[in-house]
CSV table of N, CA and C in Angstrom, one decimal:
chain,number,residue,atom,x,y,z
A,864,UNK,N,0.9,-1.2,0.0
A,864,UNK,CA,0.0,0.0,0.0
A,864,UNK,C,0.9,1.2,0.0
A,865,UNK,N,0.8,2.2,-1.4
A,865,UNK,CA,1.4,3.3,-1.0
A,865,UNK,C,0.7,4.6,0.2
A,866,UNK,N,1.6,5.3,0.0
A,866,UNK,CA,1.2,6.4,1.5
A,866,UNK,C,0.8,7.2,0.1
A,867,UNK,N,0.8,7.3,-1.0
A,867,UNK,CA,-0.2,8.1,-1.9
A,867,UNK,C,-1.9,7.4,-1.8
A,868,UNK,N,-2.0,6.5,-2.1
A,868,UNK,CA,-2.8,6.0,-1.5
A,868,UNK,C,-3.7,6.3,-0.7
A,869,UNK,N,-3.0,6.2,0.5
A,869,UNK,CA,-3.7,6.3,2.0
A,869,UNK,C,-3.9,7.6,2.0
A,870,UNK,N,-2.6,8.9,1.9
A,870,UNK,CA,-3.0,10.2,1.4
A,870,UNK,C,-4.3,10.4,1.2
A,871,UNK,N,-4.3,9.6,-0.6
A,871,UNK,CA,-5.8,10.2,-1.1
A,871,UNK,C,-7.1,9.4,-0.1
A,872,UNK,N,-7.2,8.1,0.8
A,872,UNK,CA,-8.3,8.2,1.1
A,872,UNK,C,-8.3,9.1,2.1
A,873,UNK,N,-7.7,9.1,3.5
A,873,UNK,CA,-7.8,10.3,4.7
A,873,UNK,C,-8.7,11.6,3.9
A,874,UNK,N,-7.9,11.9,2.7
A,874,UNK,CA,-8.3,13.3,1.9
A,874,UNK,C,-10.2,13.1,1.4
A,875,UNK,N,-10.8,12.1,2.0
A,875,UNK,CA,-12.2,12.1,1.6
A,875,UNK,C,-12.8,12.4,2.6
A,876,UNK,N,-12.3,12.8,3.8
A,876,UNK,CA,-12.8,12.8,5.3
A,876,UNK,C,-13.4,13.6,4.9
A,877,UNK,N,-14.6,14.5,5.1
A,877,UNK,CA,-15.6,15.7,5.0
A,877,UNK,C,-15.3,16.2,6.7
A,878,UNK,N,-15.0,17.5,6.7
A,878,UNK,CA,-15.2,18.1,7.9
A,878,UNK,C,-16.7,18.7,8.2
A,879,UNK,N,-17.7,18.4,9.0
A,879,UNK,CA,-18.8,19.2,9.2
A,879,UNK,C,-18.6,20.2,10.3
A,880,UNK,N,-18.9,21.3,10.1
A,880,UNK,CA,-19.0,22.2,11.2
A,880,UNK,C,-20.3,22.0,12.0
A,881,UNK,N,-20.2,22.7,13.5
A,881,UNK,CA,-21.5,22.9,14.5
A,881,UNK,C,-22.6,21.3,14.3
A,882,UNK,N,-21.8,20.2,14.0
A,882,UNK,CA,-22.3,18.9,13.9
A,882,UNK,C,-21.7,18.0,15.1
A,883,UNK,N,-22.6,17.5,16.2
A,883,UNK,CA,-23.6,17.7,16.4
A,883,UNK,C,-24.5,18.7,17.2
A,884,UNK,N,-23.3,19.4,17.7
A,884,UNK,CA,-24.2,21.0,18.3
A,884,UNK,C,-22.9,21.8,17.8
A,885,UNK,N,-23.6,22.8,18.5
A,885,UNK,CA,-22.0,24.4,18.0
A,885,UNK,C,-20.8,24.3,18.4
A,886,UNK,N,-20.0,24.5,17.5
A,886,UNK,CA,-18.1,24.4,18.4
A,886,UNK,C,-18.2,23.2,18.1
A,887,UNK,N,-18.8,22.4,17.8
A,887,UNK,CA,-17.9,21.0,17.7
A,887,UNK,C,-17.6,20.9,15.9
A,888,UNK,N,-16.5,20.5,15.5
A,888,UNK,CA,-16.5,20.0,13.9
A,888,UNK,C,-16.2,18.4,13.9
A,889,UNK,N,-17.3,18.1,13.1
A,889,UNK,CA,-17.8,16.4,13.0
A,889,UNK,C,-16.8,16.0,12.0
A,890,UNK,N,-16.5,15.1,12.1
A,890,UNK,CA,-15.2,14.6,10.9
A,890,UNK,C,-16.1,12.9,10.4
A,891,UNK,N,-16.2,13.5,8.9
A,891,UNK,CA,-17.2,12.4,8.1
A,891,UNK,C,-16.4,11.6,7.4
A,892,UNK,N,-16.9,10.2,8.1
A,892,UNK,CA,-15.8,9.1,7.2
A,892,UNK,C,-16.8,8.6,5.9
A,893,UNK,N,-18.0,9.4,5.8
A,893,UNK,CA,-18.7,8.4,4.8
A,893,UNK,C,-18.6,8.3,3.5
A,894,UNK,N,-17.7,9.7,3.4
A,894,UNK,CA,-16.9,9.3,1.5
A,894,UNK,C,-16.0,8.2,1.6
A,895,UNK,N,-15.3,8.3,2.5
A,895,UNK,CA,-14.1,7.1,2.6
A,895,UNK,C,-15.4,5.8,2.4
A,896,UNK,N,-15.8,5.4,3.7
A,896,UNK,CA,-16.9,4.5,3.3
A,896,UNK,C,-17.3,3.8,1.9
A,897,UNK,N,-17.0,5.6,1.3
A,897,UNK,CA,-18.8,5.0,0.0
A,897,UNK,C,-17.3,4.6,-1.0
A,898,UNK,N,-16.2,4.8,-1.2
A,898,UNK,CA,-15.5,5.1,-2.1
A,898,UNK,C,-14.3,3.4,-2.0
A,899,UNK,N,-14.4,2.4,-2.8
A,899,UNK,CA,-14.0,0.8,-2.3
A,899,UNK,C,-12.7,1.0,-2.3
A,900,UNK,N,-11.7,1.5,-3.5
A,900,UNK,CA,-10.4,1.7,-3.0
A,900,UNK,C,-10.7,2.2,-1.9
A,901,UNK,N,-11.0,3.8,-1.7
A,901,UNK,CA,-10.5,4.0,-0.3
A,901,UNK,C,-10.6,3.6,0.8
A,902,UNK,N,-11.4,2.7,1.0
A,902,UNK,CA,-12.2,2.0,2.2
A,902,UNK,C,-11.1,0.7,2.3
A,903,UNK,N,-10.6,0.4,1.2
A,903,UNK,CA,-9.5,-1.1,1.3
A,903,UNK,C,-8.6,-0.2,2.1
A,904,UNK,N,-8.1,0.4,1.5
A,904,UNK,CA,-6.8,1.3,2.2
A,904,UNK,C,-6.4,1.3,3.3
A,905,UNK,N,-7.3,2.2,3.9
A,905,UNK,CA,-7.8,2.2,5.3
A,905,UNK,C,-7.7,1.4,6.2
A,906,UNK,N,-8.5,0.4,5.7
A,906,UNK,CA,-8.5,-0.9,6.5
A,906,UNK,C,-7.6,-1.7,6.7
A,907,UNK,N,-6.9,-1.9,5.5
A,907,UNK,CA,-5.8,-2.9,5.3
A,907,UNK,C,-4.3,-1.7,6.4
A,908,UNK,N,-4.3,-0.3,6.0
A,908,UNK,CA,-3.4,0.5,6.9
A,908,UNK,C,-3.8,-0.1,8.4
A,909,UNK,N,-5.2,-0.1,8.8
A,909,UNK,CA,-5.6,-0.2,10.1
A,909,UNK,C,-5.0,-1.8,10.5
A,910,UNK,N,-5.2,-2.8,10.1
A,910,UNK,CA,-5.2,-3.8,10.4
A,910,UNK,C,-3.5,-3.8,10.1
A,911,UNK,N,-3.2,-3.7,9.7
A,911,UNK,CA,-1.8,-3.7,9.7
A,911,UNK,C,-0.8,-3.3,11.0
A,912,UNK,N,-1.6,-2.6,11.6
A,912,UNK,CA,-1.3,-1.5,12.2
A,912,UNK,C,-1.4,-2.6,14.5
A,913,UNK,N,-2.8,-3.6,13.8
A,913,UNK,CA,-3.1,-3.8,15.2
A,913,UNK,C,-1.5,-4.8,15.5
A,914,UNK,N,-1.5,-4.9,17.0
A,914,UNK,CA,-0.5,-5.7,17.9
A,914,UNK,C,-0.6,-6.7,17.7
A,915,UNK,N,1.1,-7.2,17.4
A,915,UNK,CA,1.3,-9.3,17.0
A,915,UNK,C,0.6,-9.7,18.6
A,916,UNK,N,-0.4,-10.5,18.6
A,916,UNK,CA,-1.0,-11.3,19.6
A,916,UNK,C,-2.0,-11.0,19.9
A,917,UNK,N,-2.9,-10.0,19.2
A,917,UNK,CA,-4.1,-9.4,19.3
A,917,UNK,C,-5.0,-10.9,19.3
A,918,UNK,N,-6.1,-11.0,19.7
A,918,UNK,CA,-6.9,-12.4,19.6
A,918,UNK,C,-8.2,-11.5,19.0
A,919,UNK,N,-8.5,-10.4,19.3
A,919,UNK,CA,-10.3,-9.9,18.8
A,919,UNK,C,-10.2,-8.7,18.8
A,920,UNK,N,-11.3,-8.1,17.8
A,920,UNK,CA,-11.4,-6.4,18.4
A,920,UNK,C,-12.4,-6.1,19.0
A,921,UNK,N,-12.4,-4.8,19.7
A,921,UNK,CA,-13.5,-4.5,20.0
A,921,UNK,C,-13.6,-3.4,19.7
A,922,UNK,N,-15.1,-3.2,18.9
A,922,UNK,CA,-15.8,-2.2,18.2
A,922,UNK,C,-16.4,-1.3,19.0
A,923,UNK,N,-15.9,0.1,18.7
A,923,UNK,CA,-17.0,0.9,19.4
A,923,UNK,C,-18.2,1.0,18.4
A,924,UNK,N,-19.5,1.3,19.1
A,924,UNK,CA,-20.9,1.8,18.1
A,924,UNK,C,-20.7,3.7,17.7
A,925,UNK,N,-21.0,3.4,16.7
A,925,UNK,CA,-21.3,2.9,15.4
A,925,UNK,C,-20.3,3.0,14.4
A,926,UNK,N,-19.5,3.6,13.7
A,926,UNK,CA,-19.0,3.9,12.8
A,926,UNK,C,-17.3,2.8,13.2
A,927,UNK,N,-17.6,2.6,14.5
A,927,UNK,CA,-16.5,1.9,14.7
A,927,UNK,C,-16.8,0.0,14.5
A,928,UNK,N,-18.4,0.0,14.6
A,928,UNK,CA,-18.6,-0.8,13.9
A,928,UNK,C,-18.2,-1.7,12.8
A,929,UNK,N,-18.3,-0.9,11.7
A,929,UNK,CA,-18.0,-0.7,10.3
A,929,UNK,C,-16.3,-0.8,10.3
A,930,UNK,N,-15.9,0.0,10.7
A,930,UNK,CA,-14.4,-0.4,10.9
A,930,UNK,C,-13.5,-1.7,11.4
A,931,UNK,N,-14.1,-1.8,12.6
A,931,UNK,CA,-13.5,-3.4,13.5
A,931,UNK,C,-14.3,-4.7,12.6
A,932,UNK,N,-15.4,-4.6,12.1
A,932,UNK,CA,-16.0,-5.9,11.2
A,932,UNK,C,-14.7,-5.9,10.0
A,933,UNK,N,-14.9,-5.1,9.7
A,933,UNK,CA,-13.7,-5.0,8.5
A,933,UNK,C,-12.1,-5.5,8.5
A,934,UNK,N,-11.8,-5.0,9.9
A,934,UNK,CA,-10.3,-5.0,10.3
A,934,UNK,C,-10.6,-6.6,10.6
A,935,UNK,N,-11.0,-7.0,11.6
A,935,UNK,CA,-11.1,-8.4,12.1
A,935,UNK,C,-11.4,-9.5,10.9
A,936,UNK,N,-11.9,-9.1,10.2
A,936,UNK,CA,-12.6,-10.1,9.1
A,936,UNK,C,-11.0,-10.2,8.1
A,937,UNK,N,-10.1,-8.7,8.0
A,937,UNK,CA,-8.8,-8.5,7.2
A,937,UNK,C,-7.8,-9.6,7.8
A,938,UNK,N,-8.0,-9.6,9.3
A,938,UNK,CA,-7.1,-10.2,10.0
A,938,UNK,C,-7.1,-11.8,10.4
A,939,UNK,N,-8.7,-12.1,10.2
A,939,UNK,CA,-8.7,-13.2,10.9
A,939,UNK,C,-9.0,-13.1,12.0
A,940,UNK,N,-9.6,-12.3,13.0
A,940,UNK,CA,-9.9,-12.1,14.1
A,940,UNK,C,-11.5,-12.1,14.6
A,941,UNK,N,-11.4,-12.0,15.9
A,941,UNK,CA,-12.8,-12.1,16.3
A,941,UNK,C,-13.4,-11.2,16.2
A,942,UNK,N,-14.6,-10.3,16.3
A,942,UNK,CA,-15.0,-9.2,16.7
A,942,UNK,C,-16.4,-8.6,18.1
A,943,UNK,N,-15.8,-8.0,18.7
A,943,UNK,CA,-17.0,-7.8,20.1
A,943,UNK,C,-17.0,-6.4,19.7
A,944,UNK,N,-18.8,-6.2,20.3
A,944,UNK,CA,-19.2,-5.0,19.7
A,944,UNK,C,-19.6,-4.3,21.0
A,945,UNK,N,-19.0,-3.2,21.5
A,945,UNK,CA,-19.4,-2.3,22.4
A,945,UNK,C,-20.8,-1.5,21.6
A,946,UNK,N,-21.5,-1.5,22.9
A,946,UNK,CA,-22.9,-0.7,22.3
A,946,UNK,C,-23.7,0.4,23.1
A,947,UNK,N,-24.2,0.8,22.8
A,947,UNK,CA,-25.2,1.9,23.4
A,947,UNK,C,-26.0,1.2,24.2
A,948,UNK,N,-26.6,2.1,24.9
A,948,UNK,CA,-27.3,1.2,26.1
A,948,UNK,C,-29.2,0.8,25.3
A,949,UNK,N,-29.8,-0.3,25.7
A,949,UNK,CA,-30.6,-1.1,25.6
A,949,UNK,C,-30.5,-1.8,24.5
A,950,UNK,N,-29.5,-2.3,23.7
A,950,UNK,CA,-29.3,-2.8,22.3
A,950,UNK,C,-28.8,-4.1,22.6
A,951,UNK,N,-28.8,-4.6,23.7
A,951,UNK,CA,-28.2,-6.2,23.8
A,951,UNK,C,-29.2,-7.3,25.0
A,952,UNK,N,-29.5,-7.9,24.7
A,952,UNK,CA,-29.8,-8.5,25.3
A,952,UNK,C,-29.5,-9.7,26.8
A,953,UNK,N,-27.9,-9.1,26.9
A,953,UNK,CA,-27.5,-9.7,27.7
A,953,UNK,C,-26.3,-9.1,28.1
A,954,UNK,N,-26.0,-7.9,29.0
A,954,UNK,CA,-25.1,-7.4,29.4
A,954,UNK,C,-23.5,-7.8,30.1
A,955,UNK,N,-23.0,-8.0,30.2
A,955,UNK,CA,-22.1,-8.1,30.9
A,955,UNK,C,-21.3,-6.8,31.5
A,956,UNK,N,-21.1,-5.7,31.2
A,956,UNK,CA,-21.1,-4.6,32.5
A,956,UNK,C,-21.5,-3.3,31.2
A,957,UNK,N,-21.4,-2.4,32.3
A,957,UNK,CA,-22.1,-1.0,31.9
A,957,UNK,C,-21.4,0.1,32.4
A,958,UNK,N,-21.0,1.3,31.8
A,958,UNK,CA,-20.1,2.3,31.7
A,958,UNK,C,-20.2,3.8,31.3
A,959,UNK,N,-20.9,4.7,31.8
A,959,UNK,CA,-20.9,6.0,31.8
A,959,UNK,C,-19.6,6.9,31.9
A,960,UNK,N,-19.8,8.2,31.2
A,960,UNK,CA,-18.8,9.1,30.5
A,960,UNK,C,-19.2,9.8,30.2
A,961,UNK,N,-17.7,11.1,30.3
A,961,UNK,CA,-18.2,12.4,29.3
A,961,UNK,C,-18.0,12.3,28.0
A,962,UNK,N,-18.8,13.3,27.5
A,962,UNK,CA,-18.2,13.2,25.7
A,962,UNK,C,-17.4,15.1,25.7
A,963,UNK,N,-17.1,15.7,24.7
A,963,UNK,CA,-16.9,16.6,24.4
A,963,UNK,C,-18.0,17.8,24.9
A,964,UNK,N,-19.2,16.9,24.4
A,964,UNK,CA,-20.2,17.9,24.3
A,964,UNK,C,-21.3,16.9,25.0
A,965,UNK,N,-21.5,15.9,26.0
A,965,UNK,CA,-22.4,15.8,26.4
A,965,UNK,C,-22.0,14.2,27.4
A,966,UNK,N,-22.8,13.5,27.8
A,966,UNK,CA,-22.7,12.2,28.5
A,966,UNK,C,-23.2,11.1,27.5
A,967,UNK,N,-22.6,9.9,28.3
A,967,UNK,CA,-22.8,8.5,27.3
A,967,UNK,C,-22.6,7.0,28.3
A,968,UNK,N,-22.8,6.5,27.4
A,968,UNK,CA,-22.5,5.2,28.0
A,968,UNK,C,-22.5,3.7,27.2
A,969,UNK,N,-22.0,2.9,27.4
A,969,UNK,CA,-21.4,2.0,26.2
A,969,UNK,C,-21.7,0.9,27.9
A,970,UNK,N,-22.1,-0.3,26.7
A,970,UNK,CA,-22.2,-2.0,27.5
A,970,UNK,C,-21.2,-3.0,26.4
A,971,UNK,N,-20.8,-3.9,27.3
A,971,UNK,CA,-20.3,-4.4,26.9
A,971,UNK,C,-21.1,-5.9,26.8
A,972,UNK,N,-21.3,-6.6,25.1
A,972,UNK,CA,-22.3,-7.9,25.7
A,972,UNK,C,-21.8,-9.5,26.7
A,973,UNK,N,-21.9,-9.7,27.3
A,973,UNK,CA,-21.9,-11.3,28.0
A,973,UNK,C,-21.3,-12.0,26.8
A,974,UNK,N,-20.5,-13.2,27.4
A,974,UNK,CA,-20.1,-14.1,27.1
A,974,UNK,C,-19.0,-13.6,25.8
A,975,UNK,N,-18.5,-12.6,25.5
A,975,UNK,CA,-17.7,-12.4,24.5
A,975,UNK,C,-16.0,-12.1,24.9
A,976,UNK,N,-16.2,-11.6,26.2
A,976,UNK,CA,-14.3,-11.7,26.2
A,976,UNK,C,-14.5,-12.5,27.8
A,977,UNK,N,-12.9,-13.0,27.4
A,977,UNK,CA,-12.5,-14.5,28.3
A,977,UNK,C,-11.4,-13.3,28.6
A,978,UNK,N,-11.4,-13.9,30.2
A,978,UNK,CA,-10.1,-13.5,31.2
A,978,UNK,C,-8.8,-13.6,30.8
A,979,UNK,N,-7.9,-12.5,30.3
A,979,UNK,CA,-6.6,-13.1,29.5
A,979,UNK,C,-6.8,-12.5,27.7
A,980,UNK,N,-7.8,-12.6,27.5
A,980,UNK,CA,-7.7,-12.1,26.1
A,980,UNK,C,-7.5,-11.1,25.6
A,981,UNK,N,-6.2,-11.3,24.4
A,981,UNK,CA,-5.9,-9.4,24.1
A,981,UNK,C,-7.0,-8.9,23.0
A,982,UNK,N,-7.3,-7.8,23.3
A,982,UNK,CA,-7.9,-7.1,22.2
A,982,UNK,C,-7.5,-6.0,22.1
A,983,UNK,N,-7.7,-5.3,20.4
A,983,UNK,CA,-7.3,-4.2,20.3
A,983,UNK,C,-8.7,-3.0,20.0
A,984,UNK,N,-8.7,-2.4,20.5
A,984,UNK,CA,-10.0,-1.1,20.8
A,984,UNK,C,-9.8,-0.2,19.2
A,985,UNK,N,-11.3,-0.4,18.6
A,985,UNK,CA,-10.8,0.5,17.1
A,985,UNK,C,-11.9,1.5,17.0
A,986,UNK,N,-12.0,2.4,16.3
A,986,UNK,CA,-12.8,3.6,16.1
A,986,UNK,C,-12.5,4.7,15.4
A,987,UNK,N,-13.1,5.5,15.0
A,987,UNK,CA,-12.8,6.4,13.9
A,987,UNK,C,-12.2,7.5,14.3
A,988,UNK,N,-12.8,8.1,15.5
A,988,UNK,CA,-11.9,9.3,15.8
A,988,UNK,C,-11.6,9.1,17.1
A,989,UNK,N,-10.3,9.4,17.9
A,989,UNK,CA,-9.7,9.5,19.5
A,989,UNK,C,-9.8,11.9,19.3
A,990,UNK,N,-10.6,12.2,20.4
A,990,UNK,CA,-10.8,13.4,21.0
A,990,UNK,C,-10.7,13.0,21.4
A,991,UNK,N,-11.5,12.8,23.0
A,991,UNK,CA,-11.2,13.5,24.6
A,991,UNK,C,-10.8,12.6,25.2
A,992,UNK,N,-11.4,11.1,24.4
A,992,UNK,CA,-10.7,9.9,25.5
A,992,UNK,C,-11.7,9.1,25.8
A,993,UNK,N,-12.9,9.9,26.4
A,993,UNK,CA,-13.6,9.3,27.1
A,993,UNK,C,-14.6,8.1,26.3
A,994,UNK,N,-14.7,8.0,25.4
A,994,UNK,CA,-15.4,6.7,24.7
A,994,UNK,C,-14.4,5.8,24.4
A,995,UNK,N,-13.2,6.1,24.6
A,995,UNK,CA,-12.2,4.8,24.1
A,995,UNK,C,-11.8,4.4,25.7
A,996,UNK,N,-11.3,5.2,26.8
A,996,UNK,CA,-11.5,5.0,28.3
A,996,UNK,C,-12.9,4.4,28.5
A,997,UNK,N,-13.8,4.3,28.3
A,997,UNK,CA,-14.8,3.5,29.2
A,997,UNK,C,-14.5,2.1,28.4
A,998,UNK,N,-14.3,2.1,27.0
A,998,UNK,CA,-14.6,0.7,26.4
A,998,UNK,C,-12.9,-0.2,27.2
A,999,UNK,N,-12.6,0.8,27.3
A,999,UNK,CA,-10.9,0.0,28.4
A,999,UNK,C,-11.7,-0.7,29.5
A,1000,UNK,N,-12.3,0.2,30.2
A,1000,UNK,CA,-12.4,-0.5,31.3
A,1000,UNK,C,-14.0,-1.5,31.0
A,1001,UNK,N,-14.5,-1.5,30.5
A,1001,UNK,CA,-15.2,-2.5,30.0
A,1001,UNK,C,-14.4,-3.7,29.9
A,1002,UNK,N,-13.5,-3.8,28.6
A,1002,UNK,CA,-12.8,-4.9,28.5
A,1002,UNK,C,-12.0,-5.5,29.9
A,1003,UNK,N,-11.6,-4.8,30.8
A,1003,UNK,CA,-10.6,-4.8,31.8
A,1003,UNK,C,-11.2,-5.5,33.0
A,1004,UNK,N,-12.6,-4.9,33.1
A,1004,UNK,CA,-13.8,-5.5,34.0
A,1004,UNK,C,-14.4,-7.2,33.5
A,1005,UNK,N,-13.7,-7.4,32.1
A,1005,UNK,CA,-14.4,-8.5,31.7
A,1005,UNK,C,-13.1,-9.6,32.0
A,1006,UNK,N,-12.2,-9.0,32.2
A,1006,UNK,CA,-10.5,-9.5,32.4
A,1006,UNK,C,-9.7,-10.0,31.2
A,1007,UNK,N,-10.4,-8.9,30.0
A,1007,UNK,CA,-9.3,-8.7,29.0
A,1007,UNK,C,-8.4,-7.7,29.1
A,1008,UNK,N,-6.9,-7.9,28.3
A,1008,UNK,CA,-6.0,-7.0,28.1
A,1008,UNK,C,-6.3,-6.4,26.9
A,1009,UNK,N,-6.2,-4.7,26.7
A,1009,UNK,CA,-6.1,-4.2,25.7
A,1009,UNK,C,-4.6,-3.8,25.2
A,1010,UNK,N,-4.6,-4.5,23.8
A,1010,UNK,CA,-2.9,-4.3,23.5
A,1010,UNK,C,-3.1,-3.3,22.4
A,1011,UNK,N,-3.9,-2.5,22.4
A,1011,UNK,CA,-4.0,-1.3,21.7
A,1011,UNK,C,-5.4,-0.5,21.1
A,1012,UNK,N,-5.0,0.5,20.8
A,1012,UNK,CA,-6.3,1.0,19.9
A,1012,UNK,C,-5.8,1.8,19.0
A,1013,UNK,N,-6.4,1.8,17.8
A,1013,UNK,CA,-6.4,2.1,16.6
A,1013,UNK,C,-7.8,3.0,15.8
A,1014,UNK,N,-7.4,4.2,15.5
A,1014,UNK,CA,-8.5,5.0,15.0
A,1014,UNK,C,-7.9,5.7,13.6
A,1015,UNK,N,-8.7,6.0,13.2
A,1015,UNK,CA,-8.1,7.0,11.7
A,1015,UNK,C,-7.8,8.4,12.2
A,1016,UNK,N,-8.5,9.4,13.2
A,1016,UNK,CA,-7.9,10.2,13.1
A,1016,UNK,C,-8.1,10.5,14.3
A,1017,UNK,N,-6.6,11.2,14.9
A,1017,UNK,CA,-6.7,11.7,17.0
A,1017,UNK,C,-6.6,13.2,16.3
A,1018,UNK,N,-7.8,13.6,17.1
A,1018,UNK,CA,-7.5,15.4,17.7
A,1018,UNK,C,-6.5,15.6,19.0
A,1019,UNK,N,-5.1,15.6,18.4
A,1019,UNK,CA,-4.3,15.3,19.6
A,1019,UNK,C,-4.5,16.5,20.4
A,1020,UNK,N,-4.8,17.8,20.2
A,1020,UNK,CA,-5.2,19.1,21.0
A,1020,UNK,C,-6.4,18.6,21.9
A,1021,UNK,N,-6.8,17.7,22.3
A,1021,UNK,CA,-8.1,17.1,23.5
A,1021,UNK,C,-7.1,16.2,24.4
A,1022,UNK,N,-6.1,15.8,24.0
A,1022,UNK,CA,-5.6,14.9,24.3
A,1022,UNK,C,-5.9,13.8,25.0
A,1023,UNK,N,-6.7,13.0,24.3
A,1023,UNK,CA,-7.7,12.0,24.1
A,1023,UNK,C,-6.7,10.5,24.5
A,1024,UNK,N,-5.2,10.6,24.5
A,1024,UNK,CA,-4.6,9.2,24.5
A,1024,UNK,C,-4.2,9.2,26.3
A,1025,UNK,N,-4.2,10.3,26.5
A,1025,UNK,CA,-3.6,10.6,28.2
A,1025,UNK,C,-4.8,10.1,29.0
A,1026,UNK,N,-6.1,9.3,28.2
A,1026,UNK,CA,-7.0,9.1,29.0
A,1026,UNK,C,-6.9,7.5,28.6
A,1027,UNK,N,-5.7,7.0,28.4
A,1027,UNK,CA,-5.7,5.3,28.2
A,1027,UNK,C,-4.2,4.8,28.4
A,1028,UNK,N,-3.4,5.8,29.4
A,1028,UNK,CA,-1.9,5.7,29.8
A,1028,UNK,C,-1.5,4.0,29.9
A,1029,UNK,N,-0.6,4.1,29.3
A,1029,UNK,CA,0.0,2.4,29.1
A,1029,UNK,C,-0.4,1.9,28.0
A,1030,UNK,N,-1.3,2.2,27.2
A,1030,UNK,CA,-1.6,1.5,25.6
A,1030,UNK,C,-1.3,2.3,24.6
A,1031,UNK,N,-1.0,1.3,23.4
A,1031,UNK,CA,-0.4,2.3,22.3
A,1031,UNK,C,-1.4,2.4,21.7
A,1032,UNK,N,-1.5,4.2,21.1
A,1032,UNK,CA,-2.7,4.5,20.4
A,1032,UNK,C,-2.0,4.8,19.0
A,1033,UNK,N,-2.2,4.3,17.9
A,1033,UNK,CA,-2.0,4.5,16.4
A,1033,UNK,C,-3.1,5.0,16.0
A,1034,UNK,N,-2.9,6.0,15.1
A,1034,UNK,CA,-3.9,6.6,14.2
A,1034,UNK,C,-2.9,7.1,13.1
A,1035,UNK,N,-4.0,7.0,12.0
A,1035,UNK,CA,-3.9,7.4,10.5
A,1035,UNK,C,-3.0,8.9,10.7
A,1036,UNK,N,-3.6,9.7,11.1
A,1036,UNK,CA,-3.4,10.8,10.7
A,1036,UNK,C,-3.8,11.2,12.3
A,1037,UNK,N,-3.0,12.4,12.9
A,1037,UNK,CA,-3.4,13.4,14.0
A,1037,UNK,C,-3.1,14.4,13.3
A,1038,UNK,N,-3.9,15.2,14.3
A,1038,UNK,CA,-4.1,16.5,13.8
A,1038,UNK,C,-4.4,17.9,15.5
C-alpha cells in the first residue's frame, strides 16, 4: 500500500462544522466508506497497524462498527461490539462518561471476552478519551487486556490518548 494511496483516502474525510451542536467539527468518514479503493486502504493500513498477539477487536458503536468488522474479518480475528445502552440482550457490564459535548455510555455484551484475552480497541476518531477510556475498562472489568487502539484520526489538541496511559494508540493521521 502506497502512503499516496492512503493520502488520497484520509483526503475524503468531509469536515462538518456545529455537527452535532455548535463548536464542535464532526469529521465524516462516509466518502471514505462509500469510495472501495479507499475503504480497502484504510482498512488494510488499520489492520496492519493492530499488535502481533491481538486475539479480537472491540468495536465501538457505530462507525467503529464498520471499521472493527472489517479489520477483524482482514485479520482473521474475532470481533465484540461495544454498544449503546438497551441494544443487547444480555449485558455483561455498563459504563458511563463524558463526551466533548455531552454524556454517554457503552455496555459491553456477556459471554464475548474471556479472562486473558488481548484485544485491540478500534474507532474512527480519539478526541477527549472518554469513549475509548470506558470501552478500556469495560474490556478490563471482563479481564481482558487491551494491546492497543487504533483509529483513523486523533484530535491530539483534546488529548484523548492521556485518557488510556500504558496503551499504544496508532492513528492514521493526528491533527
Amino acid at each position: 500500500m502506497s502512503s499516496t494511496a492512503l493520502d488520497g483516502a484520509l483526503g475524503l474525510i468531509r469536515e462538518v462544522p456545529d455537527f452535532p451542536e455548535p463548536g464542535v467539527l464532526f469529521r465524516d468518514i462516509s466518502p471514505v466508506l462509500a469510495d472501495p479503493a479507499a475503504f480497502r486502504v484504510l482498512v488494510d493500513a488499520m489492520a496492519a497497524g493492530l499488535p502481533a498477539g491481538t486475539d479480537a477487536v472491540v468495536a465501538i458503536e457505530a462507525r467503529g462498527f464498520i471499521l472493527g468488522a472489517a479489520i477483524a474479518y482482514a485479520s482473521g480475528l474475532g470481533l465484540v461490539c461495544v454498544r449503546k445502552p438497551g441494544k443487547l440482550p444480555a449485558v455483561r457490564h455498563r459504563v458511563s462518561y463524558a463526551l466533548e459535548y455531552g454524556t454517554a455510555t457503552l455496555e459491553l455484551p456477556e459471554d464475548t471476552i474471556r479472562a486473558g484475552q488481548r484485544v485491540a480497541i478500534v474507532d474512527d476518531v480519539l478526541a477527549t478519551g472518554g469513549t475509548v477510556a470506558a470501552t478500556r475498562e469495560l474490556v478490563e472489568h471482563a479481564g481482558g487486556i487491551v494491546t492497543g487502539v487504533s483509529v483513523i484520526l486523533e484530535l491530539a489538541f483534546l488529548k484523548g490518548r492521556d485518557r488510556v496511559p500504558g496503551v499504544d494508540v496508532t492513528a492514521l493521521v493526528t491533527t
